[in-house]
PDB file of C-alpha atoms in Angstrom:
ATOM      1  CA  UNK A   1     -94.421 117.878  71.509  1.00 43.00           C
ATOM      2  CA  UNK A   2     -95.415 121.476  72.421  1.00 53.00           C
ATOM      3  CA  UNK A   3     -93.890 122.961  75.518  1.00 73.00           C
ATOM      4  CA  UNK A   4     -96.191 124.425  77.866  1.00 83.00           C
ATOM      5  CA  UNK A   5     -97.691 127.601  77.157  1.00 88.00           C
ATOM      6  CA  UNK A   6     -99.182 130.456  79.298  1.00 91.00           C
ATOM      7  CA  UNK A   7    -102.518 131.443  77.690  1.00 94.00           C
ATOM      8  CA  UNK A   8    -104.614 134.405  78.614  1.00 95.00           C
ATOM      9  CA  UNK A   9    -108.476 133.560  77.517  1.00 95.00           C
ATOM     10  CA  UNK A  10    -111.095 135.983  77.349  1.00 95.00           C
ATOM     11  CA  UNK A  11    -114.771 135.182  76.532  1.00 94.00           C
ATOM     12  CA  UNK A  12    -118.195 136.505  78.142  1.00 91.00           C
ATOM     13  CA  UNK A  13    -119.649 132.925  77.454  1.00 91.00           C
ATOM     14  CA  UNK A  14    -119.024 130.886  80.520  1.00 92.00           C
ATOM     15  CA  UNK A  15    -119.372 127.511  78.885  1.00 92.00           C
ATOM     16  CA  UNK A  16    -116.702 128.301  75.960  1.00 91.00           C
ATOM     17  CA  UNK A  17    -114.823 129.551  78.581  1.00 92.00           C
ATOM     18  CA  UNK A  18    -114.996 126.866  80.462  1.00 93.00           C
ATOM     19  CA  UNK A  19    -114.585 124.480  77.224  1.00 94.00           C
ATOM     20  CA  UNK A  20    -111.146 126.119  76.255  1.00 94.00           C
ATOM     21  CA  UNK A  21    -109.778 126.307  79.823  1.00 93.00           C
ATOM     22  CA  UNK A  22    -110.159 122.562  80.359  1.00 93.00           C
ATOM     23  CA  UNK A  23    -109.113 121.580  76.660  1.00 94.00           C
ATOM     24  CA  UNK A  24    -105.883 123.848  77.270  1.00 93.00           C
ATOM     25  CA  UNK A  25    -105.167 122.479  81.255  1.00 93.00           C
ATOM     26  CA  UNK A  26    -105.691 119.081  79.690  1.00 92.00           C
ATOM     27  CA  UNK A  27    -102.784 119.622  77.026  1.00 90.00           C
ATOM     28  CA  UNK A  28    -100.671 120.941  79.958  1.00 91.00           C
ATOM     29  CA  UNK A  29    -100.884 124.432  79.656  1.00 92.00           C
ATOM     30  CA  UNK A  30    -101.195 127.589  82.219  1.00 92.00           C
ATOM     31  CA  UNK A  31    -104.402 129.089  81.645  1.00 94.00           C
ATOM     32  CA  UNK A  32    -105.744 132.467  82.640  1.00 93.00           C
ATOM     33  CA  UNK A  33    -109.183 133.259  82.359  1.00 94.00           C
ATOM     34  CA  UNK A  34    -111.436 136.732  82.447  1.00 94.00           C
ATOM     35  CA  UNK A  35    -114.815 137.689  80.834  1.00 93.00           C
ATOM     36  CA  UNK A  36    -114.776 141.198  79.977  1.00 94.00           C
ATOM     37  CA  UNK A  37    -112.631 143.674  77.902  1.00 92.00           C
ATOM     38  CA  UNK A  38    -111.309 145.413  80.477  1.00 93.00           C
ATOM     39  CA  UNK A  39    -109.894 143.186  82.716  1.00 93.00           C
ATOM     40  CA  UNK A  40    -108.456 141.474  79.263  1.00 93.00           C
ATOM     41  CA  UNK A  41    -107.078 144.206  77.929  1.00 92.00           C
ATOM     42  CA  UNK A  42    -105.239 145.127  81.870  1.00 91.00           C
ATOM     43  CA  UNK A  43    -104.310 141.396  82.281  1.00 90.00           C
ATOM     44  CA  UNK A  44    -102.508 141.238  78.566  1.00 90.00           C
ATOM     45  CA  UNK A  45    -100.823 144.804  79.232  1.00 89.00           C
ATOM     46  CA  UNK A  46     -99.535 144.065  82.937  1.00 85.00           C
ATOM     47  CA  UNK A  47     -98.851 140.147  82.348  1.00 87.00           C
ATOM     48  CA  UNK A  48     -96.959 137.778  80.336  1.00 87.00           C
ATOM     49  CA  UNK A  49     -98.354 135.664  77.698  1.00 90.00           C
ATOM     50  CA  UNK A  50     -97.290 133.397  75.328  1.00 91.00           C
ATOM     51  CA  UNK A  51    -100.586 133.669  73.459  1.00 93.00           C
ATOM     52  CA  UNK A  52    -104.055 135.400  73.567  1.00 95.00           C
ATOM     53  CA  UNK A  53    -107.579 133.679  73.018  1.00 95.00           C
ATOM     54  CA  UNK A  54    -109.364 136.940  72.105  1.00 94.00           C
ATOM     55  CA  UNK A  55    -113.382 137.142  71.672  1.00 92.00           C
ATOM     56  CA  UNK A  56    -114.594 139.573  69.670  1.00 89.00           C
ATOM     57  CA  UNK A  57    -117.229 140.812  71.521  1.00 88.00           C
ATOM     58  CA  UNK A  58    -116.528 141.819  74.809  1.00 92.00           C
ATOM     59  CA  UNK A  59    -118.570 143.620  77.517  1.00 92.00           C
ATOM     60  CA  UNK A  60    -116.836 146.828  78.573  1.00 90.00           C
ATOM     61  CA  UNK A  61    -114.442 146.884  75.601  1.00 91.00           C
ATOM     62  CA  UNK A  62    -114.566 144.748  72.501  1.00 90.00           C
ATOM     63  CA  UNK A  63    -111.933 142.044  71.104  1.00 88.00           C
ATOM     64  CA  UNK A  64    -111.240 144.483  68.280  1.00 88.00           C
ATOM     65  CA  UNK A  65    -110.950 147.481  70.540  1.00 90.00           C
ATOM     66  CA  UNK A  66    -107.760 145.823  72.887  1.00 92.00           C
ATOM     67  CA  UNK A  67    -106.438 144.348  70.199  1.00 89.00           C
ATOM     68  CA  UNK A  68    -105.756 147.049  68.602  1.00 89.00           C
ATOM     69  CA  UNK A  69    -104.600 149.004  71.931  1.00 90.00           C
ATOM     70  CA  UNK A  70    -102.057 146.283  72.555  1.00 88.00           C
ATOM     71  CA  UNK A  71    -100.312 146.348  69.140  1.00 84.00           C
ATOM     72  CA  UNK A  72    -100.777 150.143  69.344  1.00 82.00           C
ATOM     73  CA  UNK A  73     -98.689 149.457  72.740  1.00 81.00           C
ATOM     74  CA  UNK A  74     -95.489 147.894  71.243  1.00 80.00           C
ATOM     75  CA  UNK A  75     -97.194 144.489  72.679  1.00 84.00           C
ATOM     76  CA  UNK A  76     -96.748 141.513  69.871  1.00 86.00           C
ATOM     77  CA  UNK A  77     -98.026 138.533  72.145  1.00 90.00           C
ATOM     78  CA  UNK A  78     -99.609 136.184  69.694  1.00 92.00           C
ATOM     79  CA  UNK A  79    -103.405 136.605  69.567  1.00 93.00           C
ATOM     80  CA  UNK A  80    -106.043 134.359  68.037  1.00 93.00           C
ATOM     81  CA  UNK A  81    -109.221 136.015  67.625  1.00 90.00           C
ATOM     82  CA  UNK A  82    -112.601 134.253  67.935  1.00 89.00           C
ATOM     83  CA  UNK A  83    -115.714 135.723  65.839  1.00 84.00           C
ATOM     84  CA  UNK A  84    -119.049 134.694  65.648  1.00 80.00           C
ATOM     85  CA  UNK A  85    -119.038 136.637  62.207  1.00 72.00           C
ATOM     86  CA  UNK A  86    -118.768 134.629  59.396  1.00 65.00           C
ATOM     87  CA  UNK A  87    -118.456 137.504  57.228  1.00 72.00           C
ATOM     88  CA  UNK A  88    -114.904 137.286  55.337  1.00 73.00           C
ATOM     89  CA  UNK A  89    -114.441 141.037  55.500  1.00 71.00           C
ATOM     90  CA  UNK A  90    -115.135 140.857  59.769  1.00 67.00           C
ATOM     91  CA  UNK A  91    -112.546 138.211  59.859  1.00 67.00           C
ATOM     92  CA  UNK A  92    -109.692 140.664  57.280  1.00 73.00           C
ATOM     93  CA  UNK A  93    -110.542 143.286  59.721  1.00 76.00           C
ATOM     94  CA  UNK A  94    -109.262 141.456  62.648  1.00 74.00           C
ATOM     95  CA  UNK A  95    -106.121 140.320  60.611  1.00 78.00           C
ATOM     96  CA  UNK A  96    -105.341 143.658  59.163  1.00 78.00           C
ATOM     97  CA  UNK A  97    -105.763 145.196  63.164  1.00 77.00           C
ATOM     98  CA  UNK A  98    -102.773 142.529  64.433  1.00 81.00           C
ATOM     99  CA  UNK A  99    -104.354 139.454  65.167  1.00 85.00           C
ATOM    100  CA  UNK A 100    -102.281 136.632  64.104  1.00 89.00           C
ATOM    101  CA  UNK A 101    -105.255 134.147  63.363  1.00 89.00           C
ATOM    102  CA  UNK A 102    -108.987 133.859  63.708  1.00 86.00           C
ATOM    103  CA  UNK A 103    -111.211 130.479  64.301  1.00 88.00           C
ATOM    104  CA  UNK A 104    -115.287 130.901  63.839  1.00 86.00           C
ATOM    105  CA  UNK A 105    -117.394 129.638  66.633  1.00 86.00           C
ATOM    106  CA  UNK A 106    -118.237 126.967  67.062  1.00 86.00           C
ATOM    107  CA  UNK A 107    -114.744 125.134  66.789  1.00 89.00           C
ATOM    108  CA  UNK A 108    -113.403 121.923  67.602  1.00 91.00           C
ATOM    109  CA  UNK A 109    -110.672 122.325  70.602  1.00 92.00           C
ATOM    110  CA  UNK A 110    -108.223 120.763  68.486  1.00 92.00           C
ATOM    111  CA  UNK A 111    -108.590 123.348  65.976  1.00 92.00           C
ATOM    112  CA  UNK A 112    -107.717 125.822  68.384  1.00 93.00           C
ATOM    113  CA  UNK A 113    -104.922 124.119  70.176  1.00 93.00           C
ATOM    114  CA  UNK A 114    -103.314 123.496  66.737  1.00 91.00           C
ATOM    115  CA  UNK A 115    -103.571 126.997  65.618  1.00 90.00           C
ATOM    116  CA  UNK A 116    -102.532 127.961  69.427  1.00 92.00           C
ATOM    117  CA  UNK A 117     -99.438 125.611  68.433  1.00 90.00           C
ATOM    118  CA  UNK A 118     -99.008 127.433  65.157  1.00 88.00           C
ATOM    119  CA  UNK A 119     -99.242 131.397  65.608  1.00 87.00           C
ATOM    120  CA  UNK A 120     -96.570 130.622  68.829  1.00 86.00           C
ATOM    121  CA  UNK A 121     -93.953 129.363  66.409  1.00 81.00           C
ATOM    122  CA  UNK A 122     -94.132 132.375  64.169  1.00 68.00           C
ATOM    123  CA  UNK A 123     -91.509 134.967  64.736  1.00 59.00           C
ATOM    124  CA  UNK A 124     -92.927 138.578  65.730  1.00 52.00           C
ATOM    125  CA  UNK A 125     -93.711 140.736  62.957  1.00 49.00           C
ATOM    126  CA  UNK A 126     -92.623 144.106  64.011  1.00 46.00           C
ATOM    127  CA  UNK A 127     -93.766 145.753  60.693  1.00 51.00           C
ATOM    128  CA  UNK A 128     -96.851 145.215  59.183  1.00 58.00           C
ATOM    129  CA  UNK A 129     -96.610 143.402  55.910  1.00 65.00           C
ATOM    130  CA  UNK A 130     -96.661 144.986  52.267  1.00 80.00           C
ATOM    131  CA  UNK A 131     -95.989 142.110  50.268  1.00 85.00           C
ATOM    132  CA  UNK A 132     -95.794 138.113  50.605  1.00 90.00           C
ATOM    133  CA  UNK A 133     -93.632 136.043  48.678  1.00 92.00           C
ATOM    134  CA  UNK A 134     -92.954 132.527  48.329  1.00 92.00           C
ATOM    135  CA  UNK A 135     -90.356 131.195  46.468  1.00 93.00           C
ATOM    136  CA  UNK A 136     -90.461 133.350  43.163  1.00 93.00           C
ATOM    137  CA  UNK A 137     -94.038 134.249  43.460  1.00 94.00           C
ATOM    138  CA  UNK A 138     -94.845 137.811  44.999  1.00 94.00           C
ATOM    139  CA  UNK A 139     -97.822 139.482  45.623  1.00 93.00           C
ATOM    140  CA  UNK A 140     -97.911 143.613  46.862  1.00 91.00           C
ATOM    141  CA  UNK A 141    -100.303 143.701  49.289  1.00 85.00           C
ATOM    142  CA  UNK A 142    -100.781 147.475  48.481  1.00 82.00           C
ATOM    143  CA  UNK A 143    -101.112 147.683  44.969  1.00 85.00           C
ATOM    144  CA  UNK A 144    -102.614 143.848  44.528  1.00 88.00           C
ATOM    145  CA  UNK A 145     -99.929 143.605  42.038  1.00 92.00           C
ATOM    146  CA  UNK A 146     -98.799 139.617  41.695  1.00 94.00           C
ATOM    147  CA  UNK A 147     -95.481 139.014  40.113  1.00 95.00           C
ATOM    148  CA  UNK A 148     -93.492 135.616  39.354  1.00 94.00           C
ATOM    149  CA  UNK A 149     -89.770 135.972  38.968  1.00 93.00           C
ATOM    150  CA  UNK A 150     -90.321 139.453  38.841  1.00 92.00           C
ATOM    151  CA  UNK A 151     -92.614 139.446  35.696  1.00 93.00           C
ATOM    152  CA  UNK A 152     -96.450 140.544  36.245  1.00 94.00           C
ATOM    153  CA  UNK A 153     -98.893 138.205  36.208  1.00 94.00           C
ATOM    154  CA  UNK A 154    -102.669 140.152  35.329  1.00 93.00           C
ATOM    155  CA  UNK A 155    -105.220 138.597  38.049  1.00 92.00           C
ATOM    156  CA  UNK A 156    -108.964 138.668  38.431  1.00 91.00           C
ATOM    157  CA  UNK A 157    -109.912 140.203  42.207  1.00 89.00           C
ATOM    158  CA  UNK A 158    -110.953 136.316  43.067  1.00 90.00           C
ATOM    159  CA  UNK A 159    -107.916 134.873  41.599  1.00 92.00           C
ATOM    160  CA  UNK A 160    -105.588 137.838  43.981  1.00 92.00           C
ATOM    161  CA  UNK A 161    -107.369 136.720  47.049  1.00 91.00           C
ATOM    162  CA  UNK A 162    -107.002 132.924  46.081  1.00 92.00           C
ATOM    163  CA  UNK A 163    -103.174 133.609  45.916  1.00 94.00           C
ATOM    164  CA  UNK A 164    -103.138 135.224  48.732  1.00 92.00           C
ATOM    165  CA  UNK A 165    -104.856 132.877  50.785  1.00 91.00           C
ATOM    166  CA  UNK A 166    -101.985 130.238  49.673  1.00 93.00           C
ATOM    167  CA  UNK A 167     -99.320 132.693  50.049  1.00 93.00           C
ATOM    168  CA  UNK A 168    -100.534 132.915  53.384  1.00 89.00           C
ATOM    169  CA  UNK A 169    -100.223 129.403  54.076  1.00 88.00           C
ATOM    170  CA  UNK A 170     -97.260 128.473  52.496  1.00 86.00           C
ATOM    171  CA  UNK A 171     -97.013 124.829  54.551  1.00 84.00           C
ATOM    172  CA  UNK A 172    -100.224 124.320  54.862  1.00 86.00           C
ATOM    173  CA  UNK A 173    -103.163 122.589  52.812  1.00 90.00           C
ATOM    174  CA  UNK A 174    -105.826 124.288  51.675  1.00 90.00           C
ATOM    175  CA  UNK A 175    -108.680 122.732  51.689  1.00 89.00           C
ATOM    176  CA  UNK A 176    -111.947 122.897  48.971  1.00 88.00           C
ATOM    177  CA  UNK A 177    -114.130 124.257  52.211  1.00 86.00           C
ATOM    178  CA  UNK A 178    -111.466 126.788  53.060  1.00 87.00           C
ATOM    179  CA  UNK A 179    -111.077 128.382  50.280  1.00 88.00           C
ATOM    180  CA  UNK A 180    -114.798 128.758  49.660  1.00 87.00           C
ATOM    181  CA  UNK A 181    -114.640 130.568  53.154  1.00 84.00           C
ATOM    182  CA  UNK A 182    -112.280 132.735  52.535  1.00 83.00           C
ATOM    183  CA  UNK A 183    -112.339 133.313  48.736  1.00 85.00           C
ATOM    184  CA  UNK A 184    -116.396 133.617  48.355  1.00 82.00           C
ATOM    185  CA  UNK A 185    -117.492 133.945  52.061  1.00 74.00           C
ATOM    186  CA  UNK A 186    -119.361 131.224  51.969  1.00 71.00           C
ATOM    187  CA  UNK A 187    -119.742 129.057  55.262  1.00 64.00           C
ATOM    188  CA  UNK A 188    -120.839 125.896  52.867  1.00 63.00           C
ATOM    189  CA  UNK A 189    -120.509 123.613  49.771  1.00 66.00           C
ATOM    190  CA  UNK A 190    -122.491 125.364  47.157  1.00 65.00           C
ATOM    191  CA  UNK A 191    -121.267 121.850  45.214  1.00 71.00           C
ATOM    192  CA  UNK A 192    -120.132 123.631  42.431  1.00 77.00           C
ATOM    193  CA  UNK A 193    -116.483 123.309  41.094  1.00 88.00           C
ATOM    194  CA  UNK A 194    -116.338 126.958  41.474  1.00 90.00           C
ATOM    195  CA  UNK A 195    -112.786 126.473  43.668  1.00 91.00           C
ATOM    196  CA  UNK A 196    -111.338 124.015  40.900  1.00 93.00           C
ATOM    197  CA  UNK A 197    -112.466 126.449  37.880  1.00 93.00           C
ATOM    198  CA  UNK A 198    -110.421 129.218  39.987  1.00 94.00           C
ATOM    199  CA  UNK A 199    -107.533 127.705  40.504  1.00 95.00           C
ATOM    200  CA  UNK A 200    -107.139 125.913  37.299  1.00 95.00           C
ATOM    201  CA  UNK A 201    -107.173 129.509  36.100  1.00 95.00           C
ATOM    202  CA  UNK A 202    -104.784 130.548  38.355  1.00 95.00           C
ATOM    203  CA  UNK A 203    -102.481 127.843  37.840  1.00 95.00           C
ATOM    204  CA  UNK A 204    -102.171 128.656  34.029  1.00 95.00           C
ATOM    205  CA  UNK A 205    -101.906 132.256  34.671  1.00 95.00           C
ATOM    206  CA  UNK A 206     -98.880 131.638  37.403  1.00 95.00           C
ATOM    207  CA  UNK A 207     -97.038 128.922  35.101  1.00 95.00           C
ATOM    208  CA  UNK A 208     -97.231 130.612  31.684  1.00 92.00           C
ATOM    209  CA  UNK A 209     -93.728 130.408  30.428  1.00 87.00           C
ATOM    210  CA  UNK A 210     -92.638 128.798  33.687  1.00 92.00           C
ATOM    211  CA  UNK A 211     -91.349 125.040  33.911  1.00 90.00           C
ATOM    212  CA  UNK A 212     -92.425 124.316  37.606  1.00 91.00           C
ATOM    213  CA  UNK A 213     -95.889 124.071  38.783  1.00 94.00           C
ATOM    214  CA  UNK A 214     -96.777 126.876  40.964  1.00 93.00           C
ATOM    215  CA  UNK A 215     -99.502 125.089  42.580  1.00 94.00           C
ATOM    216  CA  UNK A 216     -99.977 121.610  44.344  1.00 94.00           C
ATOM    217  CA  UNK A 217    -102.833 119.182  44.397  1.00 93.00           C
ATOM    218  CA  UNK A 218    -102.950 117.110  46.993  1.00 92.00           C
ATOM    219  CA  UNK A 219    -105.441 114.796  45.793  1.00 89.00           C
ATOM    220  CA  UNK A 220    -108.578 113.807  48.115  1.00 87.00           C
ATOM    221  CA  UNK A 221    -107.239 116.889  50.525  1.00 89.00           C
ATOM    222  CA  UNK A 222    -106.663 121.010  48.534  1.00 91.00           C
ATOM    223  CA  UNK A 223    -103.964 123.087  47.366  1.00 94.00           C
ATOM    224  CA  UNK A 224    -100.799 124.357  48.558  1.00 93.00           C
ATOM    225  CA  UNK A 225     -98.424 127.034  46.786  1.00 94.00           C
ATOM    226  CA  UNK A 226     -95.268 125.011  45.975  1.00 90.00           C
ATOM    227  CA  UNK A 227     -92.953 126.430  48.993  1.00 87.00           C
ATOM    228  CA  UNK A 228     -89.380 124.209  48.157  1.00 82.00           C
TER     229      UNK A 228
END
């Protein structure tokens, strides 16, 4: 079980605000609440948090806007942004600007509390990251270079983002709808087997000459990178 965390939640809409308050009292946490940028961004700078439920768009100053003050300030409090914008390159801009995870509206509460749960774990990154690597598998950020055991590995643009998005999520499985998301932007099942094609490609290109699959199914459920 979680230990109780002190949230700071800022969102102009009073009934989300409302909805996450309650969901996060309920679950036995100490909840702080405001509805503009301002008084978000002075709360976060002047208090202490254990995380940050961000909205994007603020009146007065914008999610984007504070967030990027308080990293700016030496602050690392974990912050999960919320977007209306399902637009894949809205939600990179958020990550690439120090939030630690996003979540679309509308969301289920226990979406949010789980991520909440998640992002808290995570030790502070005090440098921003140039490279992920699981295992034997790397991929440069920078130079969208992908290596396994330290041999390059030539992949498509989709195929780099793919791999990142499991690097990403080393214990966690991916799911078909996910990786559409975040892969192709798209915010529904086209029902095409456009993820399966991608990663069956991927899979081949990552395993060539290598014994152990770099990829898992986890049949009726996604994909994971193998992380152990």
């Amino acid at each position: 079980m979680m230990s109780t965390m002190r949230v700071l939640v800022a969102d102009d809409h009073e009934e989300t605000l409302n909805f996450i308050r309650r969901g996060l009292m309920q679950a036995g946490h100490i909840v702080s609440t405001v509805d503009n940028g301002r008084e978000a961004l002075f709360r976060a700078t002047e208090e202490s948090y254990d995380a940050i439920v961000l909205d994007r768009m603020l009146p007065g100053l914008d999610g984007l806007s504070i967030l990027k003050m308080l990293r700016a300030g030496g602050i690392r409090t974990p912050v999960l942004l919320l977007t209306a914008m399902t637009r894949i390159a809205d939600r990179v801009e958020g990550l690439e600007n120090g939030a630690d995870d996003y979540l679309v509206k509308p969301f289920a509460f226990s979406e949010l509390h789980a991520r909440l749960n998640v992002i808290i774990r995570r030790p502070a990154v005090l440098e921003p990251e140039t490279s992920l690597r699981v295992l034997d598998i790397e991929l440069d950020l920078g130079k969208r270079i992908a290596r396994r055991g330290g041999r390059r590995i030539d992949l498509q643009p989709r195929e780099l983002l793919m791999l990142e998005v499991l690097l990403r999520n080393p214990h966690r499985v991916m799911t078909k709808t996910m990786l559409l998301e975040r892969v192709w932007d798209f915010d529904f099942d086209p029902q095409t087997n456009i993820v399966e094609t991608h990663i069956s490609r991927l899979r081949a290109k990552l395993n060539a000459d290598f014994d152990q699959d770099a990829i898992i199914t986890v049949r009726g459920a996604g994909y994971m990178i193998r992380s152990e």
